[in-house]
Short mmCIF file of C-alpha atoms and ligand atoms in Angstrom, two decimals:
data_model
loop_
_atom_site.label_atom_id
_atom_site.label_comp_id
_atom_site.label_asym_id
_atom_site.label_seq_id
_atom_site.Cartn_x
_atom_site.Cartn_y
_atom_site.Cartn_z
CA MET A 1 -26.44 11.31 -9.26
CA SER A 2 -23.60 10.07 -11.49
CA ARG A 3 -22.30 6.58 -10.69
CA LEU A 4 -18.82 5.74 -9.49
CA VAL A 5 -16.69 3.32 -11.51
CA VAL A 6 -13.65 1.92 -9.67
CA VAL A 7 -10.88 0.11 -11.54
CA SER A 8 -8.09 -1.69 -9.70
CA ASN A 9 -5.78 -4.55 -10.52
CA ARG A 10 -7.37 -6.82 -7.91
CA ILE A 11 -11.05 -6.63 -7.17
CA ALA A 12 -12.30 -7.09 -3.60
CA ALA A 13 -14.15 -10.42 -3.43
CA PHE A 14 -17.78 -9.36 -3.53
CA LYS A 15 -18.59 -11.95 -0.86
CA ASP A 16 -16.09 -10.44 1.61
CA LYS A 17 -17.79 -9.53 4.83
CA ARG A 18 -17.36 -5.85 5.70
CA GLU A 19 -15.61 -6.63 8.98
CA SER A 20 -13.04 -8.97 7.38
CA ALA A 21 -12.13 -6.63 4.53
CA GLY A 22 -9.18 -4.24 4.82
CA GLY A 23 -9.59 -0.46 5.15
CA LEU A 24 -9.12 0.29 1.45
CA ALA A 25 -11.78 -2.22 0.35
CA VAL A 26 -14.15 -0.94 3.06
CA GLY A 27 -13.66 2.70 2.04
CA ILE A 28 -14.17 2.05 -1.65
CA MET A 29 -17.10 -0.29 -1.05
CA ASP A 30 -18.85 2.32 1.11
CA SER A 31 -18.38 5.00 -1.56
CA LEU A 32 -19.69 2.61 -4.22
CA LYS A 33 -22.71 1.70 -2.10
CA TYR A 34 -23.52 5.33 -1.43
CA GLN A 35 -23.27 6.44 -5.07
CA GLY A 36 -24.09 3.17 -6.77
CA GLY A 37 -21.59 1.89 -9.24
CA LEU A 38 -19.23 -0.62 -10.64
CA TRP A 39 -15.95 -2.21 -9.49
CA PHE A 40 -13.87 -3.57 -12.37
CA GLY A 41 -10.71 -5.59 -11.74
CA TRP A 42 -8.81 -8.84 -12.16
CA ASN A 43 -10.33 -11.94 -10.53
CA GLY A 44 -6.88 -13.41 -9.93
CA LYS A 45 -7.49 -16.21 -12.49
CA ILE A 46 -5.43 -17.20 -15.50
CA SER A 47 -7.44 -18.51 -18.41
CA GLU A 48 -6.62 -18.90 -22.11
CA GLU A 49 -10.19 -19.09 -23.41
CA ASN A 50 -12.66 -17.23 -21.28
CA LYS A 51 -12.54 -13.53 -22.07
CA SER A 52 -16.06 -12.77 -20.85
CA LEU A 53 -16.43 -10.79 -17.63
CA GLU A 54 -17.50 -12.49 -14.39
CA LYS A 55 -20.32 -10.31 -13.04
CA ASN A 56 -21.98 -10.14 -9.64
CA HIS A 57 -24.35 -7.64 -8.17
CA GLN A 58 -24.70 -6.77 -4.51
CA ASP A 59 -25.92 -3.75 -2.52
CA ASN A 60 -26.06 -1.29 -5.39
CA ILE A 61 -22.63 -2.40 -6.68
CA THR A 62 -21.82 -4.41 -9.79
CA PHE A 63 -18.56 -6.36 -9.60
CA ALA A 64 -17.11 -7.10 -13.05
CA ALA A 65 -13.98 -9.23 -13.03
CA PHE A 66 -11.70 -10.20 -15.91
CA SER A 67 -9.15 -12.97 -16.19
CA LEU A 68 -5.69 -12.77 -17.78
CA THR A 69 -4.00 -15.16 -20.19
CA GLN A 70 -0.71 -16.70 -19.11
CA SER A 71 1.33 -14.35 -21.33
CA GLU A 72 -0.61 -11.28 -20.11
CA TYR A 73 -0.02 -12.37 -16.52
CA ASP A 74 3.68 -12.89 -17.19
CA GLN A 75 4.37 -9.72 -19.18
CA TYR A 76 1.87 -7.17 -17.84
CA TYR A 77 1.63 -8.28 -14.22
CA LEU A 78 4.81 -10.14 -13.21
CA ASN A 79 7.30 -8.44 -15.50
CA PHE A 80 6.40 -4.84 -16.21
CA SER A 81 4.25 -4.08 -13.13
CA ASN A 82 6.22 -6.07 -10.57
CA THR A 83 9.74 -6.33 -11.98
CA VAL A 84 9.98 -2.83 -13.45
CA ILE A 85 7.57 -0.35 -11.88
CA TRP A 86 7.40 -1.75 -8.33
CA PRO A 87 11.18 -1.96 -7.76
CA ALA A 88 11.91 1.35 -9.56
CA PHE A 89 9.21 3.25 -7.67
CA HIS A 90 10.69 1.82 -4.44
CA TYR A 91 14.17 3.04 -5.44
CA ARG A 92 15.51 -0.43 -6.30
CA LEU A 93 16.82 0.05 -9.84
CA ASP A 94 19.17 -2.89 -9.20
CA LEU A 95 16.12 -5.20 -9.28
CA VAL A 96 14.58 -3.78 -12.46
CA GLN A 97 14.52 -6.10 -15.47
CA TYR A 98 13.20 -4.13 -18.39
CA GLN A 99 12.18 -5.59 -21.75
CA HIS A 100 10.34 -3.73 -24.52
CA LYS A 101 7.91 -6.57 -25.06
CA ASP A 102 6.74 -6.38 -21.43
CA TYR A 103 6.03 -2.67 -21.75
CA ASP A 104 4.12 -3.30 -24.99
CA SER A 105 2.06 -5.96 -23.23
CA TYR A 106 1.46 -3.62 -20.26
CA CYS A 107 0.03 -0.96 -22.60
CA HIS A 108 -1.88 -3.56 -24.60
CA VAL A 109 -3.55 -5.03 -21.49
CA ASN A 110 -4.51 -1.52 -20.35
CA GLU A 111 -6.11 -0.92 -23.78
CA MET A 112 -7.89 -4.26 -23.76
CA LEU A 113 -9.29 -3.57 -20.29
CA ALA A 114 -10.51 -0.13 -21.35
CA GLU A 115 -12.31 -1.79 -24.27
CA GLN A 116 -13.92 -4.35 -21.97
CA LEU A 117 -15.02 -1.65 -19.56
CA ARG A 118 -16.32 0.88 -22.08
CA PRO A 119 -19.79 -0.68 -22.72
CA LEU A 120 -20.42 -0.74 -18.96
CA VAL A 121 -19.75 2.97 -18.40
CA ASN A 122 -22.36 5.75 -18.76
CA GLU A 123 -21.40 9.17 -20.10
CA ASP A 124 -21.78 10.93 -16.74
CA ASP A 125 -20.08 8.23 -14.60
CA ILE A 126 -16.96 9.30 -12.76
CA MET A 127 -14.03 6.88 -12.81
CA TRP A 128 -11.45 6.20 -10.09
CA ILE A 129 -8.45 4.14 -11.17
CA HIS A 130 -6.01 2.64 -8.67
CA ASP A 131 -2.32 2.00 -8.68
CA TYR A 132 0.74 1.31 -10.73
CA HIS A 133 -0.65 -1.47 -12.93
CA LEU A 134 -2.89 1.09 -14.58
CA LEU A 135 -0.73 4.18 -15.21
CA PRO A 136 -1.83 4.35 -18.91
CA PHE A 137 -5.50 3.43 -18.33
CA ALA A 138 -6.94 6.94 -18.86
CA ALA A 139 -4.92 7.30 -22.08
CA ALA A 140 -6.48 4.03 -23.28
CA CYS A 141 -9.98 5.32 -22.39
CA ARG A 142 -9.40 8.66 -24.15
CA LYS A 143 -8.28 6.74 -27.27
CA LEU A 144 -11.72 5.13 -27.28
CA GLY A 145 -13.35 8.58 -27.07
CA MET A 146 -14.38 8.38 -23.38
CA LYS A 147 -14.83 11.87 -21.94
CA ASN A 148 -15.64 10.94 -18.34
CA ARG A 149 -13.94 12.53 -15.34
CA ILE A 150 -11.10 10.10 -14.58
CA GLY A 151 -9.00 10.19 -11.42
CA PHE A 152 -6.00 8.08 -10.44
CA PHE A 153 -4.53 7.29 -7.05
CA LEU A 154 -0.96 6.01 -6.75
CA HIS A 155 -0.62 3.81 -3.64
CA ILE A 156 3.17 3.59 -3.88
CA PRO A 157 5.84 6.33 -3.90
CA PHE A 158 6.60 8.35 -7.04
CA PRO A 159 10.39 8.38 -7.54
CA THR A 160 12.61 11.37 -8.17
CA SER A 161 13.97 11.99 -11.67
CA GLU A 162 17.34 10.20 -11.17
CA ILE A 163 15.35 6.99 -10.76
CA PHE A 164 12.37 7.63 -13.02
CA ASN A 165 14.53 8.70 -16.00
CA ALA A 166 16.18 5.28 -15.96
CA LEU A 167 12.94 3.70 -17.15
CA PRO A 168 13.10 3.63 -20.96
CA PRO A 169 9.42 4.62 -21.46
CA HIS A 170 9.49 7.38 -18.81
CA LYS A 171 8.42 10.18 -21.17
CA GLU A 172 5.57 8.15 -22.59
CA LEU A 173 4.34 7.18 -19.12
CA LEU A 174 4.28 10.82 -18.01
CA GLU A 175 2.33 11.89 -21.07
CA LYS A 176 -0.16 9.07 -20.53
CA LEU A 177 -0.54 10.00 -16.85
CA CYS A 178 -1.54 13.51 -17.94
CA GLU A 179 -4.66 12.03 -19.57
CA TYR A 180 -6.11 11.75 -16.07
CA ASP A 181 -8.07 14.73 -14.76
CA LEU A 182 -6.94 14.16 -11.18
CA LEU A 183 -3.76 12.50 -9.90
CA GLY A 184 -3.64 11.60 -6.20
CA PHE A 185 -0.44 10.87 -4.26
CA GLN A 186 0.25 9.60 -0.74
CA ALA A 187 2.71 12.36 0.21
CA GLU A 188 3.87 15.80 -0.88
CA SER A 189 7.30 14.38 -1.80
CA ASP A 190 5.59 12.05 -4.32
CA ARG A 191 3.57 14.89 -5.82
CA GLN A 192 6.66 17.05 -6.11
CA ALA A 193 8.66 14.24 -7.71
CA PHE A 194 5.92 13.83 -10.32
CA ILE A 195 5.88 17.57 -11.13
CA GLU A 196 9.68 17.68 -11.24
CA ASN A 197 9.77 14.72 -13.64
CA LEU A 198 7.14 16.32 -15.82
CA SER A 199 8.98 19.67 -15.94
CA LEU A 200 12.05 17.87 -17.28
CA VAL A 201 10.21 16.51 -20.32
CA THR A 202 7.61 19.15 -21.16
CA ASN A 203 6.53 22.68 -20.45
CA VAL A 204 4.51 22.79 -17.21
CA GLU A 205 2.32 25.80 -16.53
CA ASN A 206 1.33 26.29 -12.89
CA LEU A 207 -2.28 27.41 -12.81
CA ASP A 208 -2.33 27.42 -9.00
CA ASP A 209 -1.02 25.21 -6.18
CA ASN A 210 -2.46 21.94 -7.43
CA HIS A 211 -3.61 22.68 -10.96
CA ILE A 212 -1.12 22.52 -13.78
CA LYS A 213 -1.21 22.48 -17.54
CA ALA A 214 1.05 20.05 -19.38
CA TYR A 215 0.85 18.88 -23.00
CA ASN A 216 -1.75 21.67 -23.31
CA LYS A 217 -4.11 19.81 -20.94
CA PRO A 218 -5.19 20.69 -17.40
CA VAL A 219 -4.24 18.19 -14.69
CA THR A 220 -4.81 18.43 -10.96
CA ALA A 221 -2.14 16.75 -8.81
CA ARG A 222 -2.92 16.64 -5.10
CA VAL A 223 -1.96 14.75 -1.92
CA TYR A 224 -4.47 12.42 -0.22
CA PRO A 225 -2.78 10.39 2.54
CA ILE A 226 -4.72 7.13 2.82
CA GLY A 227 -6.13 6.27 6.23
CA VAL A 228 -7.73 3.42 8.16
CA GLU A 229 -11.11 2.96 9.88
CA PRO A 230 -10.13 3.60 13.54
CA GLU A 231 -13.52 2.91 15.11
CA ASN A 232 -13.89 -0.46 13.42
CA ILE A 233 -10.29 -1.37 14.34
CA ARG A 234 -10.93 -0.43 17.99
CA LEU A 235 -13.99 -2.71 18.10
CA LEU A 236 -12.08 -5.60 16.53
CA ALA A 237 -9.06 -5.12 18.80
CA GLU A 238 -11.10 -4.87 22.01
CA GLY A 239 -12.63 -8.31 21.56
CA ALA A 240 -11.25 -11.27 23.52
CA LEU A 241 -8.32 -13.24 22.13
CA PRO A 242 -9.25 -16.77 21.01
CA PRO A 243 -8.74 -19.12 24.04
CA LYS A 244 -5.58 -20.81 22.69
CA LEU A 245 -3.87 -17.46 22.04
CA ALA A 246 -5.01 -16.03 25.37
CA HIS A 247 -3.46 -19.04 27.09
CA LEU A 248 -0.23 -18.55 25.13
CA ARG A 249 -0.12 -14.83 25.97
CA ASP A 250 -0.57 -15.62 29.70
CA LYS A 251 2.32 -18.07 29.57
CA MET A 252 4.60 -15.60 27.80
CA ASN A 253 5.80 -13.19 30.40
CA GLY A 254 7.77 -10.25 29.11
CA GLN A 255 7.25 -7.81 26.28
CA LEU A 256 6.26 -8.54 22.70
CA ILE A 257 7.42 -6.78 19.54
CA ILE A 258 5.23 -7.17 16.45
CA SER A 259 5.84 -6.55 12.75
CA VAL A 260 3.35 -7.38 9.99
CA ASP A 261 4.22 -6.95 6.33
CA ARG A 262 3.67 -8.58 2.97
CA LEU A 263 6.91 -10.43 2.37
CA ASP A 264 8.50 -7.77 0.17
CA TYR A 265 12.06 -6.47 -0.17
CA SER A 266 10.77 -2.89 0.20
CA LYS A 267 9.62 -3.61 3.76
CA GLY A 268 13.14 -3.86 5.21
CA LEU A 269 12.68 -7.20 6.97
CA LEU A 270 16.27 -8.31 6.69
CA GLU A 271 17.59 -5.05 8.17
CA ARG A 272 14.99 -5.41 10.95
CA PHE A 273 16.07 -8.96 11.81
CA GLN A 274 19.65 -7.74 12.02
CA ALA A 275 18.68 -4.81 14.26
CA TYR A 276 16.88 -7.23 16.59
CA GLU A 277 19.97 -9.42 16.71
CA THR A 278 22.12 -6.40 17.61
CA LEU A 279 19.65 -5.47 20.35
CA LEU A 280 20.05 -8.93 21.91
CA GLU A 281 23.79 -8.69 21.47
CA ASN A 282 24.30 -5.19 22.93
CA TYR A 283 21.51 -5.08 25.52
CA PRO A 284 21.72 -8.51 27.21
CA GLN A 285 19.18 -7.44 29.86
CA HIS A 286 16.45 -8.00 27.22
CA ARG A 287 17.42 -11.63 26.62
CA GLY A 288 14.73 -13.95 27.92
CA ASN A 289 12.37 -10.99 28.48
CA ILE A 290 11.24 -10.05 24.98
CA ARG A 291 9.92 -11.85 21.91
CA TYR A 292 9.71 -10.56 18.37
CA PHE A 293 6.87 -11.77 16.12
CA GLN A 294 7.36 -11.18 12.41
CA ILE A 295 4.21 -12.01 10.45
CA ALA A 296 4.95 -11.93 6.72
CA PRO A 297 2.63 -13.75 4.31
CA THR A 298 4.31 -14.75 1.06
CA SER A 299 3.62 -12.30 -1.74
CA ARG A 300 4.39 -12.36 -5.49
CA GLY A 301 6.11 -15.70 -5.02
CA ASP A 302 6.50 -16.06 -8.82
CA VAL A 303 9.04 -13.20 -8.91
CA GLN A 304 12.69 -14.18 -8.35
CA ALA A 305 13.52 -11.20 -6.09
CA TYR A 306 10.72 -12.26 -3.72
CA GLN A 307 11.96 -15.87 -3.61
CA ASP A 308 15.43 -14.54 -2.81
CA VAL A 309 14.30 -12.38 0.11
CA GLN A 310 12.18 -15.24 1.49
CA HIS A 311 15.20 -17.53 1.42
CA GLU A 312 17.42 -14.93 3.12
CA LEU A 313 14.88 -14.35 5.88
CA GLU A 314 14.49 -18.05 6.62
CA THR A 315 18.26 -18.32 6.94
CA GLU A 316 18.52 -15.23 9.18
CA ALA A 317 15.62 -16.28 11.45
CA GLY A 318 17.19 -19.72 11.91
CA ARG A 319 20.60 -18.23 12.59
CA ILE A 320 19.35 -15.70 15.17
CA ASN A 321 17.24 -18.30 16.98
CA GLY A 322 20.10 -20.80 16.85
CA HIS A 323 22.43 -18.26 18.43
CA PHE A 324 20.18 -16.93 21.24
CA SER A 325 17.45 -19.50 22.02
CA THR A 326 17.46 -21.35 25.32
CA LEU A 327 15.31 -24.27 26.47
CA GLU A 328 12.83 -21.77 27.96
CA TRP A 329 13.03 -18.94 25.45
CA THR A 330 12.73 -18.45 21.67
CA PRO A 331 13.56 -14.84 20.71
CA LEU A 332 12.10 -14.65 17.18
CA PHE A 333 8.87 -16.08 15.73
CA TYR A 334 8.74 -15.84 11.95
CA LEU A 335 5.32 -16.71 10.50
CA ASN A 336 4.45 -16.72 6.78
CA GLN A 337 0.72 -16.78 7.38
CA HIS A 338 -2.29 -14.68 6.56
CA TYR A 339 -4.49 -13.91 9.58
CA GLU A 340 -8.12 -12.85 9.88
CA ARG A 341 -8.21 -9.10 10.19
CA SER A 342 -10.05 -9.25 13.50
CA LEU A 343 -7.37 -11.54 14.98
CA LEU A 344 -4.56 -9.36 13.66
CA MET A 345 -5.96 -6.25 15.37
CA LYS A 346 -6.20 -8.18 18.70
CA ILE A 347 -2.62 -9.35 18.32
CA PHE A 348 -1.54 -5.72 17.77
CA ARG A 349 -3.24 -4.71 21.01
CA HIS A 350 -1.39 -7.36 22.99
CA CYS A 351 2.07 -6.31 21.75
CA GLU A 352 4.07 -3.63 23.55
CA VAL A 353 6.01 -2.48 20.48
CA GLY A 354 4.95 -2.13 16.81
CA LEU A 355 8.08 -2.24 14.65
CA VAL A 356 7.38 -0.84 11.17
CA THR A 357 10.60 -0.13 9.29
CA PRO A 358 10.16 -0.25 5.49
CA LEU A 359 13.04 0.99 3.36
CA ARG A 360 10.46 2.81 1.23
CA ASP A 361 6.64 2.71 1.46
CA GLY A 362 3.84 4.75 -0.09
CA MET A 363 1.98 4.99 3.22
CA ASN A 364 2.06 1.77 5.33
CA LEU A 365 -1.33 1.02 6.80
CA VAL A 366 0.04 -1.42 9.37
CA ALA A 367 1.57 1.53 11.28
CA LYS A 368 -1.85 3.18 11.55
CA GLU A 369 -3.61 -0.10 12.37
CA TYR A 370 -1.15 -0.84 15.18
CA VAL A 371 -1.82 2.53 16.83
CA ALA A 372 -5.61 2.33 16.32
CA SER A 373 -5.64 -1.13 17.99
CA GLN A 374 -4.02 0.01 21.23
CA ASN A 375 -5.62 0.24 24.64
CA PRO A 376 -5.82 4.03 25.32
CA ASN A 377 -5.07 3.43 29.01
CA ASP A 378 -1.94 1.36 28.36
CA PRO A 379 -0.84 1.88 24.74
CA GLY A 380 2.14 0.29 23.04
CA VAL A 381 4.88 2.22 21.24
CA LEU A 382 5.19 2.57 17.46
CA ILE A 383 8.66 2.57 15.89
CA LEU A 384 8.30 3.87 12.35
CA SER A 385 10.63 4.30 9.38
CA ARG A 386 10.99 7.88 8.19
CA PHE A 387 10.79 6.49 4.64
CA ALA A 388 7.15 5.40 5.02
CA GLY A 389 4.51 7.92 3.91
CA ALA A 390 2.90 7.44 7.34
CA ALA A 391 5.88 9.22 8.95
CA ASN A 392 4.55 12.54 7.59
CA GLU A 393 1.49 12.18 9.80
CA LEU A 394 2.61 9.96 12.72
CA THR A 395 5.33 12.31 13.88
CA SER A 396 4.86 11.17 17.50
CA ALA A 397 6.08 7.67 16.69
CA LEU A 398 9.74 6.88 17.38
CA LEU A 399 10.96 7.75 13.88
CA VAL A 400 14.00 5.83 12.65
CA ASN A 401 16.20 5.42 9.61
CA PRO A 402 15.96 1.68 8.79
CA TYR A 403 19.48 1.75 7.28
CA ASP A 404 20.87 2.91 10.63
CA ARG A 405 20.98 -0.31 12.63
CA ASP A 406 22.24 1.32 15.82
CA GLY A 407 19.48 3.92 15.58
CA VAL A 408 16.79 1.22 15.29
CA VAL A 409 18.35 -0.68 18.20
CA ALA A 410 18.33 2.46 20.38
CA ALA A 411 14.67 3.07 19.47
CA LEU A 412 13.80 -0.53 20.39
CA ASP A 413 15.48 -0.15 23.77
CA LYS A 414 13.72 3.17 24.34
CA ALA A 415 10.32 1.73 23.37
CA LEU A 416 10.75 -1.27 25.68
CA SER A 417 11.42 0.99 28.65
CA MET A 418 9.07 3.91 27.90
CA GLN A 419 6.94 5.11 30.82
CA LEU A 420 3.13 5.10 30.66
CA GLU A 421 2.76 8.93 30.57
CA GLU A 422 4.97 9.28 27.49
CA ARG A 423 3.30 6.31 25.78
CA LYS A 424 -0.12 7.86 26.34
CA GLN A 425 0.99 11.27 25.11
CA ARG A 426 2.43 9.86 21.89
CA TYR A 427 -0.60 7.60 21.35
CA GLN A 428 -3.06 10.49 21.77
CA GLU A 429 -1.16 12.68 19.32
CA MET A 430 -1.10 9.91 16.72
CA MET A 431 -4.76 8.97 17.25
CA ALA A 432 -5.84 12.58 16.65
CA VAL A 433 -4.31 12.40 13.15
CA ILE A 434 -5.55 8.86 12.47
CA LYS A 435 -9.13 9.84 13.37
CA LYS A 436 -9.02 13.02 11.29
CA ASN A 437 -7.42 11.48 8.17
CA ASN A 438 -9.47 8.31 8.23
CA ILE A 439 -10.42 6.19 5.21
CA VAL A 440 -13.83 7.87 4.78
CA HIS A 441 -12.15 11.27 4.68
CA TRP A 442 -9.66 9.94 2.11
CA CYS A 443 -12.40 8.62 -0.20
CA GLN A 444 -14.60 11.67 0.19
CA SER A 445 -11.89 14.26 -0.38
CA PHE A 446 -10.63 12.48 -3.51
CA LEU A 447 -14.13 12.03 -4.94
CA THR A 448 -15.26 15.57 -4.10
CA ASP A 449 -12.24 16.94 -5.96
CA LEU A 450 -12.80 14.59 -8.88
CA LYS A 451 -16.37 15.84 -9.23
CA THR A 452 -15.47 19.54 -9.08
CA ILE A 453 -12.05 20.14 -10.69
CA PRO A 454 -11.77 21.55 -14.21
CA THR A 455 -11.62 18.62 -16.65
CA LYS A 456 -10.00 17.95 -19.99
CA ASN A 457 -13.37 17.80 -21.67
CA GLU A 458 -14.42 21.25 -20.42
CA HIS A 459 -11.00 22.64 -21.36
CA LYS A 460 -11.38 21.38 -24.94
CA THR A 461 -14.88 22.89 -25.25
CA ALA A 462 -13.68 26.22 -23.82
CA THR A 463 -10.68 26.49 -26.16
CA ALA A 464 -12.55 25.24 -29.29
P1 LIG B 1 1.00 -2.81 1.05
O1 LIG B 1 2.38 -2.73 0.50
O2 LIG B 1 0.34 -4.12 0.95
O3 LIG B 1 0.06 -1.67 0.42
P2 LIG B 1 0.26 -1.81 3.80
O4 LIG B 1 -0.12 -0.39 3.61
O5 LIG B 1 0.99 -2.06 5.06
O6 LIG B 1 1.17 -2.36 2.62
O7 LIG B 1 -1.06 -2.67 3.79
C1 LIG B 1 -1.04 -4.05 4.05
C2 LIG B 1 -2.43 -4.50 4.54
O8 LIG B 1 -2.45 -5.93 4.55
C3 LIG B 1 -2.72 -4.01 5.95
O9 LIG B 1 -4.08 -3.66 6.04
C4 LIG B 1 -2.40 -5.25 6.80
O10 LIG B 1 -3.16 -5.35 8.00
C5 LIG B 1 -2.75 -6.39 5.86
N1 LIG B 1 -1.89 -7.55 6.17
C6 LIG B 1 -0.57 -7.63 6.07
N2 LIG B 1 -0.12 -8.85 6.47
C7 LIG B 1 -1.20 -9.53 6.85
C8 LIG B 1 -1.41 -10.86 7.37
N3 LIG B 1 -0.41 -11.70 7.61
N4 LIG B 1 -2.66 -11.24 7.64
C9 LIG B 1 -3.69 -10.39 7.41
N5 LIG B 1 -3.57 -9.15 6.93
C10 LIG B 1 -2.34 -8.72 6.64
C11 LIG B 1 0.19 -0.70 -0.64
C12 LIG B 1 1.39 0.26 -0.50
C13 LIG B 1 1.35 0.95 0.85
C14 LIG B 1 0.01 1.64 1.05
C15 LIG B 1 -1.16 0.72 0.75
C16 LIG B 1 -2.50 1.45 0.74
O11 LIG B 1 2.61 -0.44 -0.70
O12 LIG B 1 2.42 1.89 0.97
O13 LIG B 1 -0.10 2.06 2.41
O14 LIG B 1 -1.00 0.11 -0.53
O15 LIG B 1 -2.46 2.57 -0.08
#
């Protein structure tokens, strides 16, 4: 059997216990274990000298991690990946800061990584590359003569042409993306945006629904909505709360609203804080009876836009609490901490409302985790942004437009007063989808396609 080679910007720590790893790491690790293979990615370290790979071997998997130099980190990671692609792909052109030298470094790092990886890859290995840091990775591999089947999964949205065309290297990026054999997207709208962008810069021949030919090469572009591991989440969530938290929960009468996000401007935290404030303002019956927990660990703290949003949120949280708190009641808890996965799933289960309102999100796994953590006999209510990929599947959530503050407020009020029968009905409908499109299904369907689709190499041989 051919091996699987996974490449992602960050590598899962090989010592991570299965139960503490997130769904994505679990899914990929299981596929790697089953097939045997290699996971290649950044170890998170910055080093000027050491360019040798850090290797570890465990359970049939080799982990090979590279470090970046300070200038690679600045230009490839902070600048081009996180100050050009991330904001643009989340429809925030106002936050894009493009410089040619950052794009050059981005391509150069992709080429350097392909060179480091090449000696570790066998001819019949299949390769699965992840996310926006590595859009040109297949092109770099092809340049080195690698003929392997190479697939790519984009975890974030793919923007429509009005946005994508604003990126100076947009044509080049599209051509490089077509060096992949298989391109996977979270949602049909992302897949369509990619095809639309491509059609504007080159001739696209539709071979059938998912197979196209562009730049005289076959490419398969298909939708694979990422999922979670519902059974594992249920087991984690069912466990007892740690004694201190259980005591706290007992003392807190009333209903709890929970939101968990990386602290990122795409997640719509500021708009959410303001909606909560309006709820307290316009529906005074909730005052003293509800509490909103926003868990948001700091992320990409080296990027200015992230420092700005962190500052704004601190100010807003203080202002809202200052306005509404009483001696007995604090309305908003804002916590910048990372929690053990098993604790997070228990917290989800003890909260009556999951409030997930990103302004734009590829999928949003928190929405699925919140539902999968619930007690089937007394489930909470999910409020979900229609701009998260998850809204395509979780249609029984209370779907909201995060820019419509009154709409979010009305959904909050509805969730807080929803009767058990309706909560159960909505929960069951969402669980049916979450179970079907779980993380194992996601991995298997992507990998099965990658192994069977027509590839560039075969196409070249056939047309020679
Ligand atoms: P993210 O933008 O990181 O992922 P999300 O899908 O919600 O967003 O995944 C976050 C993960 O981190 C979840 O598993 C969550 O439980 C965990 N997490 C968040 N805060 C935490 C905390 N304080 N403590 C512990 N764990 C925490 C990107 C894309 C998404 C896409 C995913 C997967 O932006 O759109 O769904 O990749 O493809």
